[in-house]
Structures are given as C-alpha cells and as structure tokens.
Tab-separated table of C-alpha atoms and ligand atoms in Angstrom:
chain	number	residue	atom	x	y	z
A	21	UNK	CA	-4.314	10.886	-46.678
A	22	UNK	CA	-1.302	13.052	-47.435
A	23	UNK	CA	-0.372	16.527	-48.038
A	24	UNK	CA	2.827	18.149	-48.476
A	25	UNK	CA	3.372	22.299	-48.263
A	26	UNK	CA	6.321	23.408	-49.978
A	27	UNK	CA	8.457	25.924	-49.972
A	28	UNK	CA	6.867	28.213	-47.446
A	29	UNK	CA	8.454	29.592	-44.275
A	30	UNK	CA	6.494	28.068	-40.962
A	31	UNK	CA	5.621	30.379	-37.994
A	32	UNK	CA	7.315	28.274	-35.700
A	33	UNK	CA	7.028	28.912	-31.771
A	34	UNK	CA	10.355	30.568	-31.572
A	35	UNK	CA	11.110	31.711	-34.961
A	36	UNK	CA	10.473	31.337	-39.025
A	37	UNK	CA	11.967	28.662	-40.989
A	38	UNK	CA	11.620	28.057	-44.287
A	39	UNK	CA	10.415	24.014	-44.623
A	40	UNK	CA	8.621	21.686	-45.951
A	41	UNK	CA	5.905	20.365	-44.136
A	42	UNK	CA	3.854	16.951	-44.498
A	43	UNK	CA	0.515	16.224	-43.329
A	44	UNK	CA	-0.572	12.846	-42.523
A	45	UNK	CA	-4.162	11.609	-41.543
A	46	UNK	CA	-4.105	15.189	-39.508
A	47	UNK	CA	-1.320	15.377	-38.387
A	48	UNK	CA	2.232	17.435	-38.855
A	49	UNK	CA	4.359	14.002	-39.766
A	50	UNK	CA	7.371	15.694	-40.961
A	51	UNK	CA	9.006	19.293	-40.846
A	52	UNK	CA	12.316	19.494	-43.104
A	53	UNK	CA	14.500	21.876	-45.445
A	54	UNK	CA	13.043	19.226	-48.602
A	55	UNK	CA	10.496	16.554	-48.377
A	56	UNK	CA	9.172	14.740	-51.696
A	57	UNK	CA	6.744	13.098	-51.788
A	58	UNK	CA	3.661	11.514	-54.447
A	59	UNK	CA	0.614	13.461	-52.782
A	60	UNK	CA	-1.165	16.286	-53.088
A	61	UNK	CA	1.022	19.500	-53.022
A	62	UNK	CA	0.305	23.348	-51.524
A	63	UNK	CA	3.368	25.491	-53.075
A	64	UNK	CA	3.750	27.689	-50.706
A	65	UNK	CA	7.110	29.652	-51.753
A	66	UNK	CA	6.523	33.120	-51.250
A	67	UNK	CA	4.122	32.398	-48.146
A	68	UNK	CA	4.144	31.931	-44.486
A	69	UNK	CA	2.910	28.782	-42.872
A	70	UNK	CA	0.694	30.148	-39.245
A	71	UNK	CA	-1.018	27.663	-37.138
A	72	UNK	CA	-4.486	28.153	-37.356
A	73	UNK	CA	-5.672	31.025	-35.766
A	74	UNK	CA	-7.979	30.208	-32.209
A	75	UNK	CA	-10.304	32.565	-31.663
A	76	UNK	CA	-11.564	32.044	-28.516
A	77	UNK	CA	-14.330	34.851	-28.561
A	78	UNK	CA	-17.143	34.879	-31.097
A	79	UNK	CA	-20.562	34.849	-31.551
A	80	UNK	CA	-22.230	32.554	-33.717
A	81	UNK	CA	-25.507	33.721	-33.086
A	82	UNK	CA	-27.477	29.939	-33.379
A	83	UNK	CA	-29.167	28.794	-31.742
A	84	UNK	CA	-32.169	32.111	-32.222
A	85	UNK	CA	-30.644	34.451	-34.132
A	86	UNK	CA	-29.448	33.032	-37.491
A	87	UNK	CA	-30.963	36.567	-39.040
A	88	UNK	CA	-27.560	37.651	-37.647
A	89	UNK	CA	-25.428	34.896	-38.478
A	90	UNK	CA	-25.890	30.673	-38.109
A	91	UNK	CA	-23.419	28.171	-37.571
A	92	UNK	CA	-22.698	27.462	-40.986
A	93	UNK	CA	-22.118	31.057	-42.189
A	94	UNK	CA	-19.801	31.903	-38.882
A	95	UNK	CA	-17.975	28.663	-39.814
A	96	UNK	CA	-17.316	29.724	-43.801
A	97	UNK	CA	-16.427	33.418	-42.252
A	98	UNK	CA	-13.749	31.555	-40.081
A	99	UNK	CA	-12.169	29.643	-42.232
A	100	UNK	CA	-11.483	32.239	-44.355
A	101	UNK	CA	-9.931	34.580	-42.138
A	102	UNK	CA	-7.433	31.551	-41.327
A	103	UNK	CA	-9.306	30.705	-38.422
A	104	UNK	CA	-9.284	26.847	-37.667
A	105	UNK	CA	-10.937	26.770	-34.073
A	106	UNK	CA	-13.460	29.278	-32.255
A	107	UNK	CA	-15.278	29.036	-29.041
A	108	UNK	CA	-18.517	30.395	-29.212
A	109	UNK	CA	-20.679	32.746	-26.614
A	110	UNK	CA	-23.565	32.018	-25.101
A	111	UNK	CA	-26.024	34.930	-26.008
A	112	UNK	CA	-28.464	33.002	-28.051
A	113	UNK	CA	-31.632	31.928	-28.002
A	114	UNK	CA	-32.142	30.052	-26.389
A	115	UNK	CA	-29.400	30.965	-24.413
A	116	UNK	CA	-26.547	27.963	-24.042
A	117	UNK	CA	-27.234	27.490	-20.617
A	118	UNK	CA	-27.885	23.345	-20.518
A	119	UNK	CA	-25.921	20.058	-22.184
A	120	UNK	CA	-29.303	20.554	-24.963
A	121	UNK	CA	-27.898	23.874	-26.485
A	122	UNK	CA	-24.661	22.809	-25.742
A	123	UNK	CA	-25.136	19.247	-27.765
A	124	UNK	CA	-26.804	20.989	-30.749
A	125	UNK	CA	-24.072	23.460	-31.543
A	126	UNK	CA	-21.782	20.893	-31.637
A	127	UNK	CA	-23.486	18.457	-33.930
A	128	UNK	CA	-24.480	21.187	-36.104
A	129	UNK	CA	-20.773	22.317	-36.442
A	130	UNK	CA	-19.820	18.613	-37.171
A	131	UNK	CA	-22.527	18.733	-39.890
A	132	UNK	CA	-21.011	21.773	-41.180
A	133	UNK	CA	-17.639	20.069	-41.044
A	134	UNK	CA	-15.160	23.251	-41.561
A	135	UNK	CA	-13.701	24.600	-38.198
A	136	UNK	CA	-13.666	23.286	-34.527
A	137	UNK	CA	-16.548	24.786	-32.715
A	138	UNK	CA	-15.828	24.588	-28.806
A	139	UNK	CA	-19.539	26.172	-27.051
A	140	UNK	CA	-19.276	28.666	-24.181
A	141	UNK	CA	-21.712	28.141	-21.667
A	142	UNK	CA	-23.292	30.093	-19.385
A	143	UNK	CA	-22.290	31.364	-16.347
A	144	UNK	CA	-26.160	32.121	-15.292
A	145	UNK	CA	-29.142	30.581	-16.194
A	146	UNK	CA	-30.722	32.347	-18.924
A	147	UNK	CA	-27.975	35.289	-18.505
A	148	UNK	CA	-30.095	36.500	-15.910
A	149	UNK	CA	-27.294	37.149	-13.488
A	150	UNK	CA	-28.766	35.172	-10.157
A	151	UNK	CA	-28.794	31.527	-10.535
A	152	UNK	CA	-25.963	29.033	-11.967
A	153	UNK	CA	-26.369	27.453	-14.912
A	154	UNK	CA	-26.315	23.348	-15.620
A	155	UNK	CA	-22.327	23.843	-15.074
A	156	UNK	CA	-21.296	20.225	-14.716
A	157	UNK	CA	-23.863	19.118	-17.535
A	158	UNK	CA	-22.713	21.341	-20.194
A	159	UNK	CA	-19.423	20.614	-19.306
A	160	UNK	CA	-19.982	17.031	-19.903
A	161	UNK	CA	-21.682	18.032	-23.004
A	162	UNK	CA	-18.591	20.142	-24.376
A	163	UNK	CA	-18.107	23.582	-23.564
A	164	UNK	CA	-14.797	24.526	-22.855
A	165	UNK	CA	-15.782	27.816	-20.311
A	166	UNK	CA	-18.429	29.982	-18.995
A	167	UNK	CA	-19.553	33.580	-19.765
A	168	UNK	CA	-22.487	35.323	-19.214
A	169	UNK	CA	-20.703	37.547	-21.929
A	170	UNK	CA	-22.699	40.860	-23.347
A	171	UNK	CA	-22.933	41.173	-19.569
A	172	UNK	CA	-21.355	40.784	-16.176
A	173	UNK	CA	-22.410	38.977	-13.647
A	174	UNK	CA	-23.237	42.118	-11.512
A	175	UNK	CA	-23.766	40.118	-7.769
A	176	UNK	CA	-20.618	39.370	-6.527
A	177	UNK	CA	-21.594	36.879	-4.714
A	178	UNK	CA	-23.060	35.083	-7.656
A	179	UNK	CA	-19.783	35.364	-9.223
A	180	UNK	CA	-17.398	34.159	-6.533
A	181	UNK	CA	-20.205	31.231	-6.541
A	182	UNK	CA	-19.531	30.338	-10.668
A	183	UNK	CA	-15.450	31.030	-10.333
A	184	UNK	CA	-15.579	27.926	-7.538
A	185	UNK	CA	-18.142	25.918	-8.892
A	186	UNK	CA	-16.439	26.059	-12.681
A	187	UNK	CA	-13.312	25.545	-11.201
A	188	UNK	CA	-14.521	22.196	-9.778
A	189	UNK	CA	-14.636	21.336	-13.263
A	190	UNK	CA	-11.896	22.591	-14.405
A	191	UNK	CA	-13.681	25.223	-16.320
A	192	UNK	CA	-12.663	29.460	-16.384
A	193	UNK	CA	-14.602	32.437	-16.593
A	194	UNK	CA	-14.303	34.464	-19.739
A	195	UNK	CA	-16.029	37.822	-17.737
A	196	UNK	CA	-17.238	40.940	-19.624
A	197	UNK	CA	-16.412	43.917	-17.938
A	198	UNK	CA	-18.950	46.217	-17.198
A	199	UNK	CA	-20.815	47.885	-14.170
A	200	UNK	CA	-24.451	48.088	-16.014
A	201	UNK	CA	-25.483	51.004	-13.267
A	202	UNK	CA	-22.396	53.042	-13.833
A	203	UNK	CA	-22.813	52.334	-17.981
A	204	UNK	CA	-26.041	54.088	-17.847
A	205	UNK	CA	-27.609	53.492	-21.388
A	206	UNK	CA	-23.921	54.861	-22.693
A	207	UNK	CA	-23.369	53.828	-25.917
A	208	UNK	CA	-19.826	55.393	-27.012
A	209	UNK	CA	-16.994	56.454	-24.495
A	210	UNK	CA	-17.142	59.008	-22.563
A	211	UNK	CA	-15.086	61.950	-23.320
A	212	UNK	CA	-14.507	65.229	-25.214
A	213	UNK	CA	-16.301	62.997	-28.650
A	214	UNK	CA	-19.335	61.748	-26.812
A	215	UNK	CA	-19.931	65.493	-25.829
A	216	UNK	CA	-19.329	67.079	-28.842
A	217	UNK	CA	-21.505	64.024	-30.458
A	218	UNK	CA	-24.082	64.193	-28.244
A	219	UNK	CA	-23.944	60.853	-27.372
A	220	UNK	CA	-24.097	59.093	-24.020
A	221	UNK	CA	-21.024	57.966	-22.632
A	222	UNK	CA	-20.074	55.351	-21.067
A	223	UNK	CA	-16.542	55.745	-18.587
A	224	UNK	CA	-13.949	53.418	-18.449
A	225	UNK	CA	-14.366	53.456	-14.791
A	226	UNK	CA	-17.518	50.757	-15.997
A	227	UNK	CA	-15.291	48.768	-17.112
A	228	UNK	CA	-12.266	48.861	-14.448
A	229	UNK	CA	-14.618	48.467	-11.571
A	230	UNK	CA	-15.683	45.077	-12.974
A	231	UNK	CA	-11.957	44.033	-13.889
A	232	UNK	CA	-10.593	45.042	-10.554
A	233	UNK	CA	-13.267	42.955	-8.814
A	234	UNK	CA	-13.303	39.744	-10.957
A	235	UNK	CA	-9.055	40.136	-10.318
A	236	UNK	CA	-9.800	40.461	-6.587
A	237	UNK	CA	-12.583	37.569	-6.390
A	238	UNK	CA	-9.621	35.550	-8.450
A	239	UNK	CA	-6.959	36.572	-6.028
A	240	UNK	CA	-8.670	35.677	-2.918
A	241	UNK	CA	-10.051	32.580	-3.863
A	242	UNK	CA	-6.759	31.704	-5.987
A	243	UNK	CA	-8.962	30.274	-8.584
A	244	UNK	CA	-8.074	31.674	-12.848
A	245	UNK	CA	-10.108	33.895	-14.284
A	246	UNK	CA	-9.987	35.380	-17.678
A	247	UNK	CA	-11.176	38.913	-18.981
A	248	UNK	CA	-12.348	39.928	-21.871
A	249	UNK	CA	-12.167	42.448	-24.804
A	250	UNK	CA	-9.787	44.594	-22.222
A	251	UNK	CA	-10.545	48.236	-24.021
A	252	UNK	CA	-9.329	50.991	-21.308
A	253	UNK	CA	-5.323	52.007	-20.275
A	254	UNK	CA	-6.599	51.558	-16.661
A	255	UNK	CA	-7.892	47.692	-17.175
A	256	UNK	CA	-3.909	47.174	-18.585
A	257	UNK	CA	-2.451	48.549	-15.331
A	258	UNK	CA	-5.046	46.753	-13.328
A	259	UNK	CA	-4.022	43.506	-15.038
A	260	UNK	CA	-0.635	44.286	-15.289
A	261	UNK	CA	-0.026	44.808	-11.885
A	262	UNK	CA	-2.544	41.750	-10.616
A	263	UNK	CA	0.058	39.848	-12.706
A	264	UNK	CA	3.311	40.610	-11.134
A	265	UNK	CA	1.565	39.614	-7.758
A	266	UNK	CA	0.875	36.308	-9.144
A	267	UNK	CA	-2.839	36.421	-9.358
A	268	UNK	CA	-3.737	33.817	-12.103
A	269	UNK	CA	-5.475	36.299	-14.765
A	270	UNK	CA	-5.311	36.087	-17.999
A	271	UNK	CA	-6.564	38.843	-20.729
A	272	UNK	CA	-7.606	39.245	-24.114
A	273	UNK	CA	-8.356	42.443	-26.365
A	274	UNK	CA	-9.808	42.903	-30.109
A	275	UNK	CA	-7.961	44.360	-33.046
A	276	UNK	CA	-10.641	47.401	-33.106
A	277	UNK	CA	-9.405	48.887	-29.199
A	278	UNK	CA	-5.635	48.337	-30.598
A	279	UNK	CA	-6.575	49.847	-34.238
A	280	UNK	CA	-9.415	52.436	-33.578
A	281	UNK	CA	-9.874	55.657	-31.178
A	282	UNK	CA	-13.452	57.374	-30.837
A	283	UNK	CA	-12.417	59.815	-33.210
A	284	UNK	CA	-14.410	57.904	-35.501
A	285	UNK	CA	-18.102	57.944	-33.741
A	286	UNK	CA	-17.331	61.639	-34.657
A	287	UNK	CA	-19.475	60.354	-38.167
A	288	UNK	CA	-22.205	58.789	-36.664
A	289	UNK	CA	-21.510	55.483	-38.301
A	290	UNK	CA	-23.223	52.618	-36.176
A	291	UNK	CA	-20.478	49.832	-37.534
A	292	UNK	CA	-18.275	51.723	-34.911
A	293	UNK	CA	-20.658	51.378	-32.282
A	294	UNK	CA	-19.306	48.167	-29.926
A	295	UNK	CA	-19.547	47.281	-26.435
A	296	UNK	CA	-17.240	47.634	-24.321
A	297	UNK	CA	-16.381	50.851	-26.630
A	298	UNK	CA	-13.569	52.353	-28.637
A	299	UNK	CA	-11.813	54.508	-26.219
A	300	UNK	CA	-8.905	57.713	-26.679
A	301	UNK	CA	-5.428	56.977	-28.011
A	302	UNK	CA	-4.097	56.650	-24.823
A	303	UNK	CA	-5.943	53.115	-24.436
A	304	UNK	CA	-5.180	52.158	-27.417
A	305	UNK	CA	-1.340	53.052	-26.931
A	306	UNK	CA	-1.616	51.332	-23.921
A	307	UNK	CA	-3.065	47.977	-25.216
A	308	UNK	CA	-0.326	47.108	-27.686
A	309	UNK	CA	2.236	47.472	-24.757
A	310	UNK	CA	-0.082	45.170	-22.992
A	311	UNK	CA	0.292	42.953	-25.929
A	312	UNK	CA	3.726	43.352	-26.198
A	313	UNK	CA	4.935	42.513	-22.565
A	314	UNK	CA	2.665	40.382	-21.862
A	315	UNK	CA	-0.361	41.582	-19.617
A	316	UNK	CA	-2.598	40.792	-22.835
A	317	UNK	CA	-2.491	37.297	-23.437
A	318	UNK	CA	-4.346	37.252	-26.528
A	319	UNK	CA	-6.020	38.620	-29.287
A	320	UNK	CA	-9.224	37.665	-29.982
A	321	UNK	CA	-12.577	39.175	-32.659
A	322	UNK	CA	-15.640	39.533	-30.335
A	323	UNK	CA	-17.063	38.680	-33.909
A	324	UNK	CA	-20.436	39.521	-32.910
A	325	UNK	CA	-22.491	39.964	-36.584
A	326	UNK	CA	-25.623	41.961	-36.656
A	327	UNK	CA	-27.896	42.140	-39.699
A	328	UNK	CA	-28.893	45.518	-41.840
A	329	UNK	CA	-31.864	46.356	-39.467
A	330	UNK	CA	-29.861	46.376	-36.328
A	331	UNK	CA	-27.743	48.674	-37.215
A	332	UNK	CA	-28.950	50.533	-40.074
A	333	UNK	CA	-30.703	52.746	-37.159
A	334	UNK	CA	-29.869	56.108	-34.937
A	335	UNK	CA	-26.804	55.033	-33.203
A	336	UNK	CA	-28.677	55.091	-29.705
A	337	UNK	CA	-30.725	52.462	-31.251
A	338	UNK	CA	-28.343	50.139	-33.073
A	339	UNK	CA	-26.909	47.122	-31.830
A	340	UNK	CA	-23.248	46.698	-30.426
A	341	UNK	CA	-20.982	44.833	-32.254
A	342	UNK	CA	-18.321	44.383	-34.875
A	343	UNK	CA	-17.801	41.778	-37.683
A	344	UNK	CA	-14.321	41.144	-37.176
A	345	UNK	CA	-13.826	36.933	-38.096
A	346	UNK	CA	-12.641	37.885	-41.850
A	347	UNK	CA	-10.320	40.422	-41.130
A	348	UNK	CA	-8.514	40.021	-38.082
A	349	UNK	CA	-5.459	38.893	-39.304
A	350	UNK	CA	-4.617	40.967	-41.887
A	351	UNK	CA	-5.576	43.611	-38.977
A	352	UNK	CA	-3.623	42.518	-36.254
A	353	UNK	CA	-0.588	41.560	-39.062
A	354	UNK	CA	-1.033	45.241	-40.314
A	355	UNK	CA	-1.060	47.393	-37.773
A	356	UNK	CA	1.104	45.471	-35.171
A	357	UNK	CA	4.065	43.541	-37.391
A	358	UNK	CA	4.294	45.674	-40.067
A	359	UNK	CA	4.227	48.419	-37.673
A	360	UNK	CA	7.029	46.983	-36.063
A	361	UNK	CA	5.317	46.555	-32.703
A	362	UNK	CA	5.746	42.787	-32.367
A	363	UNK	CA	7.018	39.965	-34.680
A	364	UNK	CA	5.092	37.361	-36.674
A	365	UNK	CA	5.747	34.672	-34.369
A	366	UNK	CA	4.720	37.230	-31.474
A	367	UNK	CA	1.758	37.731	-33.212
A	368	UNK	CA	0.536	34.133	-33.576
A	369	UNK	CA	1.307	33.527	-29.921
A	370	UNK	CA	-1.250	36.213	-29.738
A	371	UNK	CA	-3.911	34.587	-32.015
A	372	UNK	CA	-3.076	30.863	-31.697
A	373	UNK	CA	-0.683	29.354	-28.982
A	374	UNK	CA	-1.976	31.392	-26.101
A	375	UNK	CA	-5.532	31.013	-26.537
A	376	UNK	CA	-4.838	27.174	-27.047
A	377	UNK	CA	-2.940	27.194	-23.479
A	378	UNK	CA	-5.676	29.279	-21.597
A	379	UNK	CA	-8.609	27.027	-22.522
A	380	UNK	CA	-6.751	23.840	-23.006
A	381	UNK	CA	-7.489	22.896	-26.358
A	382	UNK	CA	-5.811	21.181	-28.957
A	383	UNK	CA	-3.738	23.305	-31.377
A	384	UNK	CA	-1.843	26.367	-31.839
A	385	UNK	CA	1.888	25.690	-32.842
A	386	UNK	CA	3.002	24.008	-35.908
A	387	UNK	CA	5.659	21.120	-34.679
A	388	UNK	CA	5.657	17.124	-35.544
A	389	UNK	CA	3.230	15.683	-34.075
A	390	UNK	CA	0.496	18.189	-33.551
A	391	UNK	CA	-2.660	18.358	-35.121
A	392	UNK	CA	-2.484	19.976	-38.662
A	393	UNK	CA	-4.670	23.154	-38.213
A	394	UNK	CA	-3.116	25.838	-40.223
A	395	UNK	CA	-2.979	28.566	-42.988
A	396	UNK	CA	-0.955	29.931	-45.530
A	397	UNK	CA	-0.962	33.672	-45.628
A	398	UNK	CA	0.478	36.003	-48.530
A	399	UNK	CA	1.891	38.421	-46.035
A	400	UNK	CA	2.617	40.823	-49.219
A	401	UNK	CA	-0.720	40.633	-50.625
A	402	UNK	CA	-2.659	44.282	-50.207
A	403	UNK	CA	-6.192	44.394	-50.331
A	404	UNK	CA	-8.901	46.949	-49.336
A	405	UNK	CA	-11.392	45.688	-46.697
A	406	UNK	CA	-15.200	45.401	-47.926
A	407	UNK	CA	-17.876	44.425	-45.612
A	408	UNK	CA	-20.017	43.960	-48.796
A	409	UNK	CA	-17.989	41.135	-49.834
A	410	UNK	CA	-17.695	39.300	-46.489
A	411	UNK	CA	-18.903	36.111	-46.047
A	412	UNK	CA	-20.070	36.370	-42.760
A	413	UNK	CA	-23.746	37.640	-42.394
A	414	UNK	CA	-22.688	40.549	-40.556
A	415	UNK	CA	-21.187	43.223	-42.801
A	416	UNK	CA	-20.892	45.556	-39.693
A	417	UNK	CA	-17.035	46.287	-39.961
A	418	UNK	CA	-15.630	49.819	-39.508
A	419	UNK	CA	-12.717	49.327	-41.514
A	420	UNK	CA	-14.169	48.790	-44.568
A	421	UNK	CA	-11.777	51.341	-47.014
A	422	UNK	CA	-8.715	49.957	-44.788
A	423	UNK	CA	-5.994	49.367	-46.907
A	424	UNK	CA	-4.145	45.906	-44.846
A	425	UNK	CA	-1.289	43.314	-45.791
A	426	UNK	CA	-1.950	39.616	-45.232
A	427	UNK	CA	-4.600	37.277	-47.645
A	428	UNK	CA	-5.078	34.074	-46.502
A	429	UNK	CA	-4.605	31.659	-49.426
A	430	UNK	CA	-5.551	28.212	-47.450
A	431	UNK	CA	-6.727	27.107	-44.352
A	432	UNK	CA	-6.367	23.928	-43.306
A	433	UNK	CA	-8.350	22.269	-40.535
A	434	UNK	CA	-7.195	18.081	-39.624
A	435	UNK	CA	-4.925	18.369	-42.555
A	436	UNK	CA	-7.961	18.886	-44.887
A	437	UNK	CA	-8.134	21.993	-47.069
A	438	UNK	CA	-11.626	23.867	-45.803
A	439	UNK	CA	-10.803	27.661	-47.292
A	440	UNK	CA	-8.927	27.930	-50.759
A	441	UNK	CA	-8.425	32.169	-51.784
B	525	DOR	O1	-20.383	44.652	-28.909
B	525	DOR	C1	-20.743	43.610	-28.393
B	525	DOR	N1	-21.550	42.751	-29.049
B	525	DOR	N2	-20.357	43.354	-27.155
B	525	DOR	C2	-20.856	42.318	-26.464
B	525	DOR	O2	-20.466	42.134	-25.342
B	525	DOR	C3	-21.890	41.435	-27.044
B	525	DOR	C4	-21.805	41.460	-28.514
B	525	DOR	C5	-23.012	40.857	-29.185
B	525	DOR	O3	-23.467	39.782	-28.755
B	525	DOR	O4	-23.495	41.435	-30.151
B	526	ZN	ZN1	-18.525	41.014	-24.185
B	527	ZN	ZN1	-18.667	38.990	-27.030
C-alpha cells in the first residue's frame, strides 16, 4: 500500500518545507523536494501537511451515554477536525474503572476503524473519590492514564495514594482542578458578569487551590503529574513557577479559555456554560503566554458533547461542556497563528508532538520513519462555524457565527485516508 502527497509544505518539528511525502504500509518512507511514483496521489500544493492532531482530552461518552455521543460518532467528529488519536475520559457509565470498560472501548474503536482511541481510566472506583480503581488491570488492558476527570479527587490522601500507585505503572494523572466545597453549585465565574447575571459564581481560587496541591503532592513525592483544562491567570503562575523549580508538571488548556471571556454568559446561552469556566481577559491573556513560553504544554478540546435536552434548559440546570473536536484547529490556527501569537509549527507542538511526549504514545511529528498519522489543512480556506452541521452529536459550541481560517481537506490515520472534505 502506497500513497504519495504532493506538493504541500510539511509542518515539520522545526520548520515548514515544502516536500513530497510517501506513505508506505503506514509509514512516512520518504520525505523529498520530488518523489514519483505509480500510486495513489493527494495534491496537496496550496496546503500544509500537520501531523495528526492528539487530543489527549475528550469525552466519548460510551460506554452509558451514547444519547450524548458513542464511539463511532466521536470517532467521525475526530477525524474530521484532523484529529488522528484521542484519549478518552472516564465519566461513563459505567464508569471506566476496570480492564472490562477498558477492553470494550477499545474493541469498539477497532470496529469503528477511523482514529486511535487510547481509554483513560479511573483514578477512583466509580469516581467516587475514596477507593483506587483496578489500576494495574486497566493498565494491562490499555489505558494510557488516570483521571477521575469532571472531578478532583478531593482527599489528599487518596490522591498522593493514585500519583504513587500509577506511577508504579508508569501511568500519570490527568487531574481536574476544582475544590467542589469552595465551587459551591457555581456555574459561571465569579466576577462583575456572574453578578450582574445573577448567576452563581464559581472563583478561580477553586481551581488554584486544587492545582497548587496536586503541584505540591507532585513535588514532594517527585512523581509527574499533569493538569488539566488550566482556565485562571493564577493556575499559569502556579505552574509556571512549579516549573522553573523543576517539579515535573505538565499542563494543558482548551481553545475556549484562550478564545472566550465571560462576557459572553452576559446572553444566557448554555453552549457557553463549561466547567472549569470561561474566566476575564486577564486569564485568557495570560494563557496564550503560557502557551507561548512554555508553562502550557498543550492544547487540548475537553470535547465533552451533550445532547438538546441537557442544555436546552435554564443555565443553572444545563450541563457543562463544549463540543470542541470539529473545530479546534481552525480555532487554535485562527486566533493564535494568524494572530501572530505563535507559529504553525508552534502550534502543532501544541496539538500533536507534546501530547504524544507526555503520554508516550506513538505519533506527533511527520519525519521518515514514523507512523503516517496526518492531515492536510487549507490554511486559507474561511468558513463560518455551525454546530448544526457538526458531525459530532453534540452541537453545543459557542462559536457557532465564528468566522476561522483552516479546513481540513484529509486526514490520514496508518497511511489510510479516514476523513476526505
Ligand atoms: O465542562 C465539562 N464537561 N467539564 C468537565 O470536567 C466534564 C465535562 C463533561 O463530562 O461533560
Ligand atoms: Zn475536567
Ligand atoms: Zn473533561
């Protein structure tokens, strides 16, 4: 099985250069200025060549919840928002906290056969916060981490427990930030909106306490740990500064805290509501210097899908969560290359090589040799987002009326075409 791209120019690790490219049996064979070949051929002049974007932080929803999303939906989302690899949350139900949930995701994503599907397990059994989950046997089973995610882990002592046992397997903690007591039934954050909204709030001190604490638990027992959807200025600094210490975090944030400030709860609409929230300009100033020096390591979708009834309710009732699979890289390419903040090759560090590196997977960079997961963007292409016309089952996206640069044309998982615009 061969394929040859032509003509495009390849997001390499450390710059662009325009090359050929030939797959064989799933693999990058060949990278040169002109490679012919009798095979099937992508013409790619005009387009950029990305690895295939990892997104390490979705929800998938089956096992329990395929109202919401199911495997084969999230999968068909993916691969058309260039995404060739996600690792999937827990939250389901039942939740993926034994090598049975773990086992069925991944056959069912091999019967689906379109992107890599690498389970998150939990970190608790049934998220419940107080005993471990079948670590060992899940990890046997596949999943790449743990994460009690949609929660933290609020005993300490729990935690410290899971960071050592996982790391006995060689496994991190993805932790979601949040101090339940201190969030309170806030649903938005707190500040001059939720007041003038009348809406509870929710301070970003709920969300620093639980970063400072999972950096300190990481620090003291020198084992990695990895934080989530990072929304607050504080959480950067916190990071920041556990990083020049040495203390092994890593960090990830969504293109909604880098994109969006609460100014737009201000309408009541429930696609904004997400947890943790949408915060003031000054966070979300803050997170694309994160991004840009290097205290956020990635950027990831928190692609949680909800269906109509979920959210089409008073915003104290609806559910939290944005479906963000579809459009995150015409987001992230919009409003942080063409903005000038990083470079395209910065960018898919961001949304490919790190995330790779953090979890240890397969993937991320396009060089001989590696595995050829990738997709060929039109980074001149306009369009104007529509959650109507997603594929995904969640149309809960508030940028729909976003004007953004970058259609995916192909994506390529194995060297197979599994997304054609
Ligand atoms: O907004 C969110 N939605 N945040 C989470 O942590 C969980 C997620 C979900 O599962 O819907
Ligand atoms: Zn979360
Ligand atoms: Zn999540």
């Amino acid at each position: 099985m061969k394929l040859l791209i032509k003509g495009g120019a390849l997001v390499l690790k450390d710059g662009e250069v325009k090359a050929d490219l030939l797959i064989e049996n799933g693999k990058i064979t060949k990278i040169a200025p002109a490679i012919d070949e009798k095979c099937k051929v992508i013409n790619a002049s005009g387009k950029h060549v990305i690895p295939g974007i990892i997104d390490m932080h979705v929800h998938l929803r089956e096992p329990g919840f395929e109202g919401k999303e199911d495997i084969e939906s999230g999968c068909k989302a993916a691969v058309a928002g260039g995404v060739t690899q996600v690792c999937c949350m827990p939250n389901t139900n039942p939740v993926c906290d034994n090598a049975v949930v773990t086992t069925y995701i991944k056959r069912r994503a091999e019967e689906v056969g379109l992107c890599k599907v690498n389970p998150i397990g939990a970190i608790t059994k049934g998220q419940n916060g107080e005993s471990l989950a079948e670590i060992g046997k899940m990890k046997s089973a596949g999943i790449v981490a743990i994460s009690d995610d949609g929660k933290s882990v609020a005993n300490s002592a729990v935690m410290r427990l899971a960071m050592e046992y996982a790391n006995d397997f060689n496994l991190k903690c993805l932790c979601h930030c949040e101090d339940a007591a201190l969030v309170d039934g806030g649903v938005v954050n707190e500040g001059f909106n939720s007041t003038q909204c009348g809406l509870k709030g929710s301070l970003r001190a709920a969300e620093d306490i639980m970063i400072a604490r999972d950096v300190a638990l990481s620090e003291s027992l020198d084992i990695p740990v990895h934080i989530c959807h990072v929304s607050t200025y504080s959480g950067v600094e916190i990071i920041r500064s556990a990083k020049s210490r040495g203390v092994k975090v890593t960090a990830e944030t969504c293109p909604h805290y880098f994109i969006l400030t609460d100014d737009i709860i201000t309408g009541y609409d429930t696609y904004t509501k997400v947890n943790p929230p949408v915060r003031e300009d000054k966070d979300r100033q803050a997170i694309i210097k994160g991004l840009c020096d290097g205290t956020l390591d990635c950027i990831v979708t928190d692609h949680a899908p909800h269906s109509l009834k979920d959210k089409q309710v008073e915003y104290n009732l609806a559910a939290f969560g944005i479906s963000g699979i579809e459009t995150s890289f015409a987001l992230s390419y919009t409003y942080l290359v063409k903005s000038g903040a990083t470079t395209l090759c910065g960018l898919m560090d961001k949304m490919s090589r790190r995330p790779a590196q953090i979890l240890g997977l397969d993937g991320g960079e396009i060089k001989e040799g590696a595995v050829a997961d990738l997709a060929v963007v039109d980074l001149n292409e306009k369009y104007v987002i529509d959650g109507a016309k997603f594929i995904s089952k969640g149309k809960n996206t508030p940028f729909g009326g976003y004007e953004v640069y970058g259609k995916v044309k192909y994506t390529l998982v194995g060297g197979e075409i599994k997304y054609a615009d």
